[in-house]
């Protein structure tokens, strides 16, 4: 039987959420194109994230350049960190630095490097010097002086603009800088649909505070981030925290906890959705040393100069997108018929309302339905309140189509509408229909959205 991930992958393509990148040329592994509905769902997730981050006025927004001076990545440790020869285990997917592996005695192994995974005995990929960052050149000359990298995380743009934001706004600690943007990693094994891609988006907050308050901020941010997922409908049983052991911490982190989602791709089903780390003063210190710019904070009251600590919640937008799709996916029975339904939170649903004329050949009904459709379309400008028109096939089929893409409400204009200006509103999750007056429709829907 197909797994939920396989069903979602197929539904996403069929219904215009996600297409494989460069598909007509055979594709490009680890790249995905967002289709018409995918764009709206992604925008809605982004909007909710920004809304959540910016609800306090000490959080500042940033949109840094993807291409940065390569000294940024030398200072951050990324150039050195990812340039060792690496091998991946094809079975358990663990990645090893070759020089950390125990040497084998077999002649072949001594010559070519170890061939078996020390953890599970699985086959290892060939060893190669592996730089996870994509490299390119800025300008017409392709030599070592023109090398630039595609950023593997958005965070560094925040650290290198720390002083700029302080100089522009003079914030007191604690304060945060938030950013959403593309990141690129030359993953050896891109896999599991959007889960591990080579091009993806991150939504990151760097929250700067006094070192002695960092543990408290870390705990508060963990709670706040979990609450965000739950408030947008992720089921409690499918999401959890996992604290990192000391030996798995990134070079910059003192403490880290992942929020994991049950994607069903690992042994116990759970894998990383969002990482939350206490990055200490590592980044500001290292950029100060390398750039010779003083990135310390000056506390006017205490007349103290110091490097703030940083708490970073870092969420992969595409992983969130996948989690919301998987969590909403259900196969149930409604009115004795089997159906596939995406029970997306209405705030995230790409289409909020579908408008149907009951029949496609009755002029009065079509005109009235068009009127309702136009009124809804004008309700909220922009991407966040999309309305869809559908007059193809029987009404049952139209409901099924909307269920499959997660539309919370379907409005049908029928014969009775011509007499009393009422329409039916059908609820996606229950299938229940209620009659409402056209004049109160927008109020009703906006109220439900709240
Ligand atoms: N700034 C910290 C940082 O980048 P990370 O754990 O390497 O930390 C943060 O990445 C988040 O980015 C992950 O929790 C995941 O959601 C997302 N992410 C990382 N690599 C990814 C990939 N290859 N494809 C999709 N999302 C990815």
Coordinates of C-alpha atoms and ligand atoms in Angstrom, one line a residue:
X1 CA 0.0 0.0 0.0
X2 CA 1.2 3.5 -0.8
X3 CA 2.5 5.5 2.1
X4 CA 1.0 8.9 3.0
X5 CA 4.2 10.5 1.6
X6 CA 3.7 8.7 -1.8
X7 CA 0.0 9.7 -1.9
X8 CA 0.9 13.3 -1.1
X9 CA 3.6 13.4 -3.8
X10 CA 1.1 12.1 -6.3
X11 CA -1.8 14.4 -5.2
X12 CA 0.6 17.4 -5.1
X13 CA 1.4 16.9 -8.8
X14 CA -2.1 16.0 -10.0
X15 CA -3.8 19.0 -8.3
X16 CA -1.1 21.6 -9.1
X17 CA 0.7 22.0 -5.7
X18 CA 4.2 20.8 -6.6
X19 CA 5.8 19.7 -9.9
X20 CA 9.2 18.0 -10.3
X21 CA 11.8 20.6 -11.3
X22 CA 12.7 20.6 -15.1
X23 CA 10.4 17.7 -15.6
X24 CA 10.2 17.7 -19.4
X25 CA 14.0 17.3 -19.5
X26 CA 14.0 14.4 -17.2
X27 CA 14.1 16.5 -14.0
X28 CA 16.9 17.7 -11.8
X29 CA 17.2 15.8 -8.5
X30 CA 16.4 17.8 -5.4
X31 CA 14.5 20.6 -7.2
X32 CA 10.8 21.2 -7.1
X33 CA 8.5 23.8 -8.7
X34 CA 5.5 25.2 -6.8
X35 CA 2.4 25.1 -9.0
X36 CA -0.6 27.4 -8.8
X37 CA -2.0 26.0 -5.6
X38 CA 1.4 25.4 -4.1
X39 CA 2.2 29.1 -4.4
X40 CA -0.8 30.1 -2.4
X41 CA -0.3 27.5 0.3
X42 CA 3.4 28.5 0.6
X43 CA 2.5 32.2 0.8
X44 CA -0.1 31.4 3.5
X45 CA 2.5 29.5 5.6
X46 CA 4.9 32.4 5.2
X47 CA 2.3 35.0 6.1
X48 CA 1.4 33.1 9.3
X49 CA 5.1 32.8 10.2
X50 CA 5.7 36.5 9.7
X51 CA 2.5 37.3 11.6
X52 CA 3.7 35.1 14.5
X53 CA 7.2 36.7 14.5
X54 CA 6.2 40.3 14.1
X55 CA 3.5 40.3 16.8
X56 CA 6.1 42.0 19.1
X57 CA 7.7 45.2 18.0
X58 CA 11.2 44.2 18.9
X59 CA 11.5 41.8 16.0
X60 CA 12.9 43.3 12.8
X61 CA 12.6 42.0 9.3
X62 CA 15.4 41.5 6.8
X63 CA 15.8 40.2 3.2
X64 CA 19.5 39.7 2.6
X65 CA 21.2 38.9 -0.7
X66 CA 21.7 35.2 -1.5
X67 CA 25.2 35.9 -2.9
X68 CA 27.6 37.1 -0.2
X69 CA 31.3 37.8 0.0
X70 CA 33.0 34.4 0.4
X71 CA 34.7 35.7 3.5
X72 CA 31.4 35.4 5.3
X73 CA 31.5 31.6 4.8
X74 CA 35.1 31.4 5.8
X75 CA 34.3 33.2 9.0
X76 CA 31.2 31.2 9.7
X77 CA 33.1 27.9 9.4
X78 CA 31.1 26.7 6.4
X79 CA 34.0 26.6 4.0
X80 CA 36.1 24.5 6.3
X81 CA 33.3 22.5 7.7
X82 CA 32.0 21.1 4.4
X83 CA 35.2 20.6 2.5
X84 CA 36.3 17.2 4.0
X85 CA 36.0 14.0 2.1
X86 CA 32.7 12.5 2.9
X87 CA 30.9 9.3 2.3
X88 CA 27.2 8.5 2.8
X89 CA 25.7 5.2 3.9
X90 CA 23.2 4.2 1.2
X91 CA 21.3 2.2 3.8
X92 CA 21.0 4.2 7.0
X93 CA 21.8 7.5 5.3
X94 CA 24.4 8.5 7.9
X95 CA 27.2 10.7 6.6
X96 CA 30.8 10.2 7.7
X97 CA 34.1 12.0 7.2
X98 CA 36.4 9.4 5.7
X99 CA 39.2 10.3 8.1
X100 CA 36.9 9.5 11.0
X101 CA 36.1 6.0 9.8
X102 CA 38.0 3.0 11.1
X103 CA 40.4 1.6 8.5
X104 CA 39.6 -1.9 7.2
X105 CA 42.3 -4.6 6.6
X106 CA 41.1 -5.9 3.3
X107 CA 43.4 -4.9 0.5
X108 CA 40.7 -3.2 -1.5
X109 CA 39.5 -1.2 1.4
X110 CA 43.0 0.0 2.3
X111 CA 43.4 1.3 -1.3
X112 CA 39.9 2.8 -1.9
X113 CA 38.9 3.7 1.6
X114 CA 36.4 1.7 3.8
X115 CA 33.5 0.3 2.0
X116 CA 31.1 -0.6 4.8
X117 CA 29.2 1.6 7.1
X118 CA 30.5 1.4 10.7
X119 CA 27.0 1.8 12.1
X120 CA 24.9 -0.7 10.0
X121 CA 27.3 -2.4 7.6
X122 CA 25.5 -0.8 4.6
X123 CA 27.2 0.1 1.4
X124 CA 29.0 3.5 1.4
X125 CA 29.1 5.9 -1.5
X126 CA 32.4 6.7 -3.1
X127 CA 34.6 9.1 -1.1
X128 CA 34.9 12.6 -2.5
X129 CA 35.9 16.0 -1.2
X130 CA 32.5 17.3 -0.5
X131 CA 31.6 20.9 -0.3
X132 CA 27.9 21.2 0.5
X133 CA 27.8 24.8 -0.7
X134 CA 27.2 25.4 -4.4
X135 CA 30.0 27.4 -5.8
X136 CA 29.9 29.9 -8.6
X137 CA 31.9 33.0 -9.8
X138 CA 31.0 36.6 -9.7
X139 CA 32.1 38.6 -12.7
X140 CA 33.7 37.6 -15.9
X141 CA 36.9 36.0 -14.5
X142 CA 36.6 32.5 -13.2
X143 CA 39.5 32.2 -10.7
X144 CA 39.8 31.7 -6.9
X145 CA 39.3 35.5 -6.3
X146 CA 35.9 35.5 -7.9
X147 CA 34.4 32.5 -6.0
X148 CA 31.0 33.1 -4.4
X149 CA 28.7 30.5 -2.8
X150 CA 25.0 30.1 -2.8
X151 CA 24.1 30.5 0.8
X152 CA 23.4 27.2 2.7
X153 CA 21.5 29.1 5.4
X154 CA 19.8 32.5 5.6
X155 CA 21.2 33.2 9.1
X156 CA 24.5 34.7 8.1
X157 CA 22.8 37.6 6.3
X158 CA 21.3 38.4 9.7
X159 CA 24.7 38.3 11.6
X160 CA 26.5 40.5 9.0
X161 CA 23.6 43.1 9.3
X162 CA 23.5 43.0 13.0
X163 CA 25.3 46.3 13.3
X164 CA 23.3 47.9 10.5
X165 CA 20.0 47.1 12.3
X166 CA 21.4 48.4 15.6
X167 CA 22.6 51.6 14.0
X168 CA 19.2 52.2 12.3
X169 CA 16.9 51.4 15.1
X170 CA 19.0 51.4 18.4
X171 CA 17.1 48.5 19.9
X172 CA 17.6 47.3 23.5
X173 CA 18.2 43.7 24.2
X174 CA 16.5 41.4 23.7
X175 CA 15.6 41.9 20.1
X176 CA 15.3 39.7 17.0
X177 CA 15.9 39.8 13.3
X178 CA 13.8 37.5 11.1
X179 CA 14.2 36.5 7.5
X180 CA 12.6 34.2 4.9
X181 CA 14.6 33.2 1.9
X182 CA 16.1 30.6 -0.4
X183 CA 19.0 28.4 0.8
X184 CA 21.0 25.9 -1.3
X185 CA 22.8 22.7 -0.3
X186 CA 24.4 20.3 -2.6
X187 CA 22.9 17.3 -0.7
X188 CA 24.5 14.0 -1.7
X189 CA 21.1 12.2 -1.5
X190 CA 18.2 14.5 -2.0
X191 CA 15.1 12.4 -1.2
X192 CA 11.7 12.1 0.3
X193 CA 10.0 14.6 -1.9
X194 CA 10.4 18.1 -0.4
X195 CA 12.0 16.8 2.8
X196 CA 15.6 16.9 1.5
X197 CA 16.0 19.2 -1.5
X198 CA 19.0 21.0 -2.9
X199 CA 17.1 24.3 -3.2
X200 CA 14.7 25.2 -0.4
X201 CA 13.5 28.1 1.7
X202 CA 14.2 28.8 5.3
X203 CA 12.4 31.0 7.8
X204 CA 14.8 31.9 10.5
X205 CA 14.8 34.2 13.5
X206 CA 18.0 35.2 15.3
X207 CA 17.0 36.4 18.8
X208 CA 19.7 38.4 20.5
X209 CA 19.9 38.6 24.3
X210 CA 22.0 38.8 27.3
X211 CA 24.1 35.6 27.8
X212 CA 22.7 35.0 31.3
X213 CA 19.1 35.0 29.9
X214 CA 19.8 32.7 26.9
X215 CA 18.5 29.5 28.6
X216 CA 15.2 31.1 29.4
X217 CA 14.8 32.5 25.9
X218 CA 15.6 29.1 24.5
X219 CA 12.8 27.5 26.5
X220 CA 10.4 30.2 25.7
X221 CA 11.1 30.0 21.9
X222 CA 10.8 26.2 21.9
X223 CA 7.3 26.5 23.5
X224 CA 6.2 29.4 21.2
X225 CA 7.3 27.5 18.1
X226 CA 5.5 24.3 19.1
X227 CA 2.4 26.3 19.9
X228 CA 2.5 27.8 16.4
X229 CA 2.4 24.4 14.7
X230 CA -0.4 23.3 16.9
X231 CA -2.4 26.5 16.4
X232 CA -2.3 25.8 12.6
X233 CA -3.8 22.4 13.1
X234 CA -0.8 20.0 13.3
X235 CA -2.0 17.0 15.4
X236 CA -0.2 16.6 18.7
X237 CA 0.5 12.9 18.1
X238 CA 2.5 13.8 15.0
X239 CA 4.9 16.3 16.4
X240 CA 7.4 16.3 19.2
X241 CA 10.6 17.8 20.6
X242 CA 13.9 16.0 20.4
X243 CA 16.9 17.3 22.4
X244 CA 20.3 17.0 20.7
X245 CA 23.0 15.0 22.4
X246 CA 26.2 16.8 23.0
X247 CA 28.0 14.9 20.3
X248 CA 25.5 15.9 17.5
X249 CA 25.6 19.6 18.2
X250 CA 26.7 21.9 15.3
X251 CA 30.1 23.6 15.8
X252 CA 28.4 26.8 16.8
X253 CA 25.8 25.5 19.2
X254 CA 25.7 25.0 22.9
X255 CA 22.3 23.5 23.1
X256 CA 19.8 22.4 20.4
X257 CA 16.3 20.9 20.2
X258 CA 14.5 19.8 17.0
X259 CA 10.8 19.9 16.5
X260 CA 10.2 16.7 14.7
X261 CA 7.2 15.7 12.5
X262 CA 6.0 12.2 11.8
X263 CA 7.0 12.1 8.1
X264 CA 7.2 8.3 8.2
X265 CA 10.6 8.2 6.6
X266 CA 12.8 7.2 9.6
X267 CA 12.8 4.2 11.9
X268 CA 10.5 5.6 14.5
X269 CA 8.7 7.8 11.9
X270 CA 9.9 11.2 13.2
X271 CA 12.3 13.5 11.5
X272 CA 13.5 17.1 11.8
X273 CA 11.0 19.8 10.9
X274 CA 12.6 22.8 12.7
X275 CA 15.8 23.2 14.5
X276 CA 16.1 25.5 17.6
X277 CA 19.7 26.3 18.7
X278 CA 21.5 28.3 21.2
X279 CA 24.3 29.6 19.0
X280 CA 25.9 31.5 21.8
X281 CA 28.1 34.4 20.8
X282 CA 29.9 32.3 18.2
X283 CA 28.6 34.1 15.1
X284 CA 29.0 37.7 16.2
X285 CA 32.4 37.0 17.7
X286 CA 33.7 35.2 14.6
X287 CA 32.4 37.9 12.2
X288 CA 33.9 40.6 14.5
X289 CA 37.3 38.9 14.4
X290 CA 37.3 38.3 10.6
X291 CA 35.8 41.6 9.5
X292 CA 37.4 43.8 12.2
X293 CA 34.0 45.4 12.8
X294 CA 33.0 45.6 16.4
X295 CA 29.7 43.6 16.6
X296 CA 29.3 44.0 20.4
X297 CA 26.3 45.4 22.1
X298 CA 26.7 48.4 24.4
X299 CA 24.4 48.4 27.4
X300 CA 23.9 52.1 28.2
X301 CA 22.6 51.5 31.7
X302 CA 25.2 49.1 32.9
X303 CA 28.0 50.7 30.8
X304 CA 28.9 47.2 29.6
X305 CA 30.1 46.0 26.2
X306 CA 29.6 42.4 25.2
X307 CA 28.5 40.0 22.5
X308 CA 24.9 39.0 22.9
X309 CA 23.9 35.3 22.8
X310 CA 21.7 34.1 19.9
X311 CA 18.7 31.8 20.0
X312 CA 17.8 30.6 16.6
X313 CA 14.6 28.8 15.5
X314 CA 15.2 27.7 11.9
X315 CA 12.3 26.3 10.0
X316 CA 12.5 24.8 6.5
X317 CA 9.5 26.3 4.7
X318 CA 9.3 23.3 2.3
X319 CA 9.4 20.9 5.2
X320 CA 6.6 22.8 6.9
X321 CA 4.6 22.7 3.6
X322 CA 5.1 18.9 3.5
X323 CA 4.1 18.5 7.1
X324 CA 0.9 20.6 6.7
X325 CA -0.1 18.6 3.6
X326 CA 0.6 15.2 5.2
X327 CA -1.2 16.1 8.5
X328 CA -4.2 17.3 6.6
X329 CA -4.5 14.3 4.3
X330 CA -7.3 11.9 5.2
X331 CA -9.3 9.3 3.4
X332 CA -12.8 9.0 4.8
X333 CA -16.4 8.3 3.9
X334 CA -19.0 11.0 3.4
X335 CA -22.6 10.3 2.5
X336 CA -21.6 6.6 1.9
X337 CA -18.9 7.6 -0.6
X338 CA -15.1 7.4 -0.2
X339 CA -13.2 10.6 -0.6
X340 CA -9.8 12.1 -0.2
X341 CA -9.8 15.3 1.8
X342 CA -7.1 17.7 2.8
X343 CA -8.1 19.1 6.2
X344 CA -5.8 22.1 6.0
X345 CA -6.4 24.9 8.5
X346 CA -8.6 27.4 6.8
X347 CA -5.9 30.1 7.2
X348 CA -3.5 28.0 5.2
X349 CA -6.0 26.6 2.6
X350 CA -4.9 27.8 -0.9
X351 CA -8.5 28.4 -1.9
X352 CA -10.8 29.7 0.8
X353 CA -14.1 29.5 -1.1
X354 CA -15.3 27.8 -4.2
X355 CA -18.4 29.1 -6.0
X356 CA -20.6 26.8 -8.0
X357 CA -23.7 27.5 -10.1
X358 CA -25.8 24.4 -9.5
X359 CA -26.3 24.0 -13.3
X360 CA -24.1 25.3 -16.1
X361 CA -26.9 26.0 -18.6
X362 CA -29.2 28.3 -16.7
X363 CA -28.4 31.9 -17.5
X364 CA -30.0 33.5 -14.4
X365 CA -28.1 31.1 -12.1
X366 CA -24.8 31.6 -13.8
X367 CA -25.2 35.4 -13.6
X368 CA -26.1 35.3 -9.9
X369 CA -23.2 32.9 -9.2
X370 CA -20.8 35.3 -11.1
X371 CA -22.0 38.1 -8.9
X372 CA -21.3 36.2 -5.8
X373 CA -17.9 35.1 -7.2
X374 CA -16.9 38.7 -8.0
X375 CA -18.0 39.9 -4.6
X376 CA -15.8 37.2 -2.8
X377 CA -12.9 37.9 -5.1
X378 CA -12.9 41.5 -4.0
X379 CA -13.2 40.7 -0.3
X380 CA -9.5 40.5 0.5
X381 CA -7.0 41.8 -2.0
X382 CA -3.9 39.7 -2.9
X383 CA -3.0 36.1 -2.4
X384 CA -4.5 35.3 0.9
X385 CA -8.1 35.0 0.0
X386 CA -8.4 33.1 -3.2
X387 CA -11.8 32.1 -4.6
X388 CA -12.3 29.5 -7.3
X389 CA -15.1 29.2 -9.8
X390 CA -16.1 25.7 -10.9
X391 CA -19.0 24.8 -13.2
X392 CA -17.6 21.5 -14.6
X393 CA -19.4 18.2 -13.9
X394 CA -22.0 17.4 -11.4
X395 CA -22.0 19.1 -8.0
X396 CA -20.8 15.9 -6.2
X397 CA -17.7 15.8 -8.3
X398 CA -17.0 19.5 -7.7
X399 CA -17.2 19.0 -4.0
X400 CA -14.7 16.1 -4.2
X401 CA -12.3 18.2 -6.2
X402 CA -12.4 21.0 -3.6
X403 CA -12.1 18.5 -0.8
X404 CA -8.9 17.2 -2.4
X405 CA -7.3 20.6 -2.4
X406 CA -8.5 21.6 1.0
X407 CA -11.1 24.3 0.2
X408 CA -12.9 24.8 3.5
X409 CA -16.2 26.2 2.0
X410 CA -18.2 25.7 -1.1
X411 CA -21.0 28.1 -2.0
X412 CA -23.7 26.9 -4.4
X413 CA -26.1 29.1 -6.2
X414 CA -29.3 27.2 -7.0
X415 CA -33.0 27.7 -8.0
X416 CA -33.9 28.9 -4.6
X417 CA -31.3 31.7 -4.8
X418 CA -33.3 33.3 -7.6
X419 CA -36.3 33.5 -5.3
X420 CA -34.8 34.5 -1.9
X421 CA -31.2 35.5 -2.4
X422 CA -29.9 32.6 -0.2
X423 CA -27.2 30.1 -1.1
X424 CA -25.9 26.9 0.4
X425 CA -22.5 26.9 2.2
X426 CA -21.0 23.4 2.5
X427 CA -18.4 22.7 5.1
X428 CA -15.4 20.6 3.9
X429 CA -14.9 18.6 7.1
X430 CA -18.4 17.7 7.9
X431 CA -20.1 17.9 4.5
X432 CA -22.9 19.8 6.2
X433 CA -24.7 22.4 4.2
X434 CA -26.4 25.6 5.6
X435 CA -28.4 28.2 3.8
X436 CA -27.3 31.8 4.2
X437 CA -28.3 35.1 2.8
X438 CA -25.9 36.4 0.2
X439 CA -25.6 39.7 2.0
X440 CA -24.2 38.0 5.1
X441 CA -21.9 35.6 3.3
X442 CA -18.7 37.6 3.6
X443 CA -19.2 38.3 7.3
X444 CA -19.8 34.6 7.9
X445 CA -16.7 33.4 6.1
X446 CA -14.4 36.1 7.6
X447 CA -15.8 35.2 11.1
X448 CA -15.0 31.5 10.5
X449 CA -11.5 32.4 9.3
X450 CA -10.8 34.1 12.6
Ligands
LIG1 N1 20.7 28.2 10.4 C1 20.6 26.9 11.0 C2 20.4 25.9 10.0 O1 20.4 26.1 8.8 P1 19.8 23.3 9.8 O2 19.3 22.4 10.8 O3 20.9 22.9 8.9 O4 20.1 24.7 10.6 C3 17.4 24.4 9.4 O5 18.5 23.8 8.9 C4 16.1 23.8 8.8 O6 16.2 24.0 7.4 C5 15.9 22.3 9.0 O7 15.2 22.1 10.3 C6 15.0 22.0 7.9 O8 13.7 22.3 8.1 C7 15.5 22.9 6.7 N2 16.4 22.2 5.8 C8 17.7 21.9 6.0 N3 18.2 21.2 5.0 C9 17.2 21.0 4.1 C10 17.1 20.4 2.8 N4 18.1 19.8 2.2 N5 15.9 20.4 2.2 C11 14.8 21.0 2.8 N6 14.8 21.6 4.0 C12 16.0 21.6 4.7

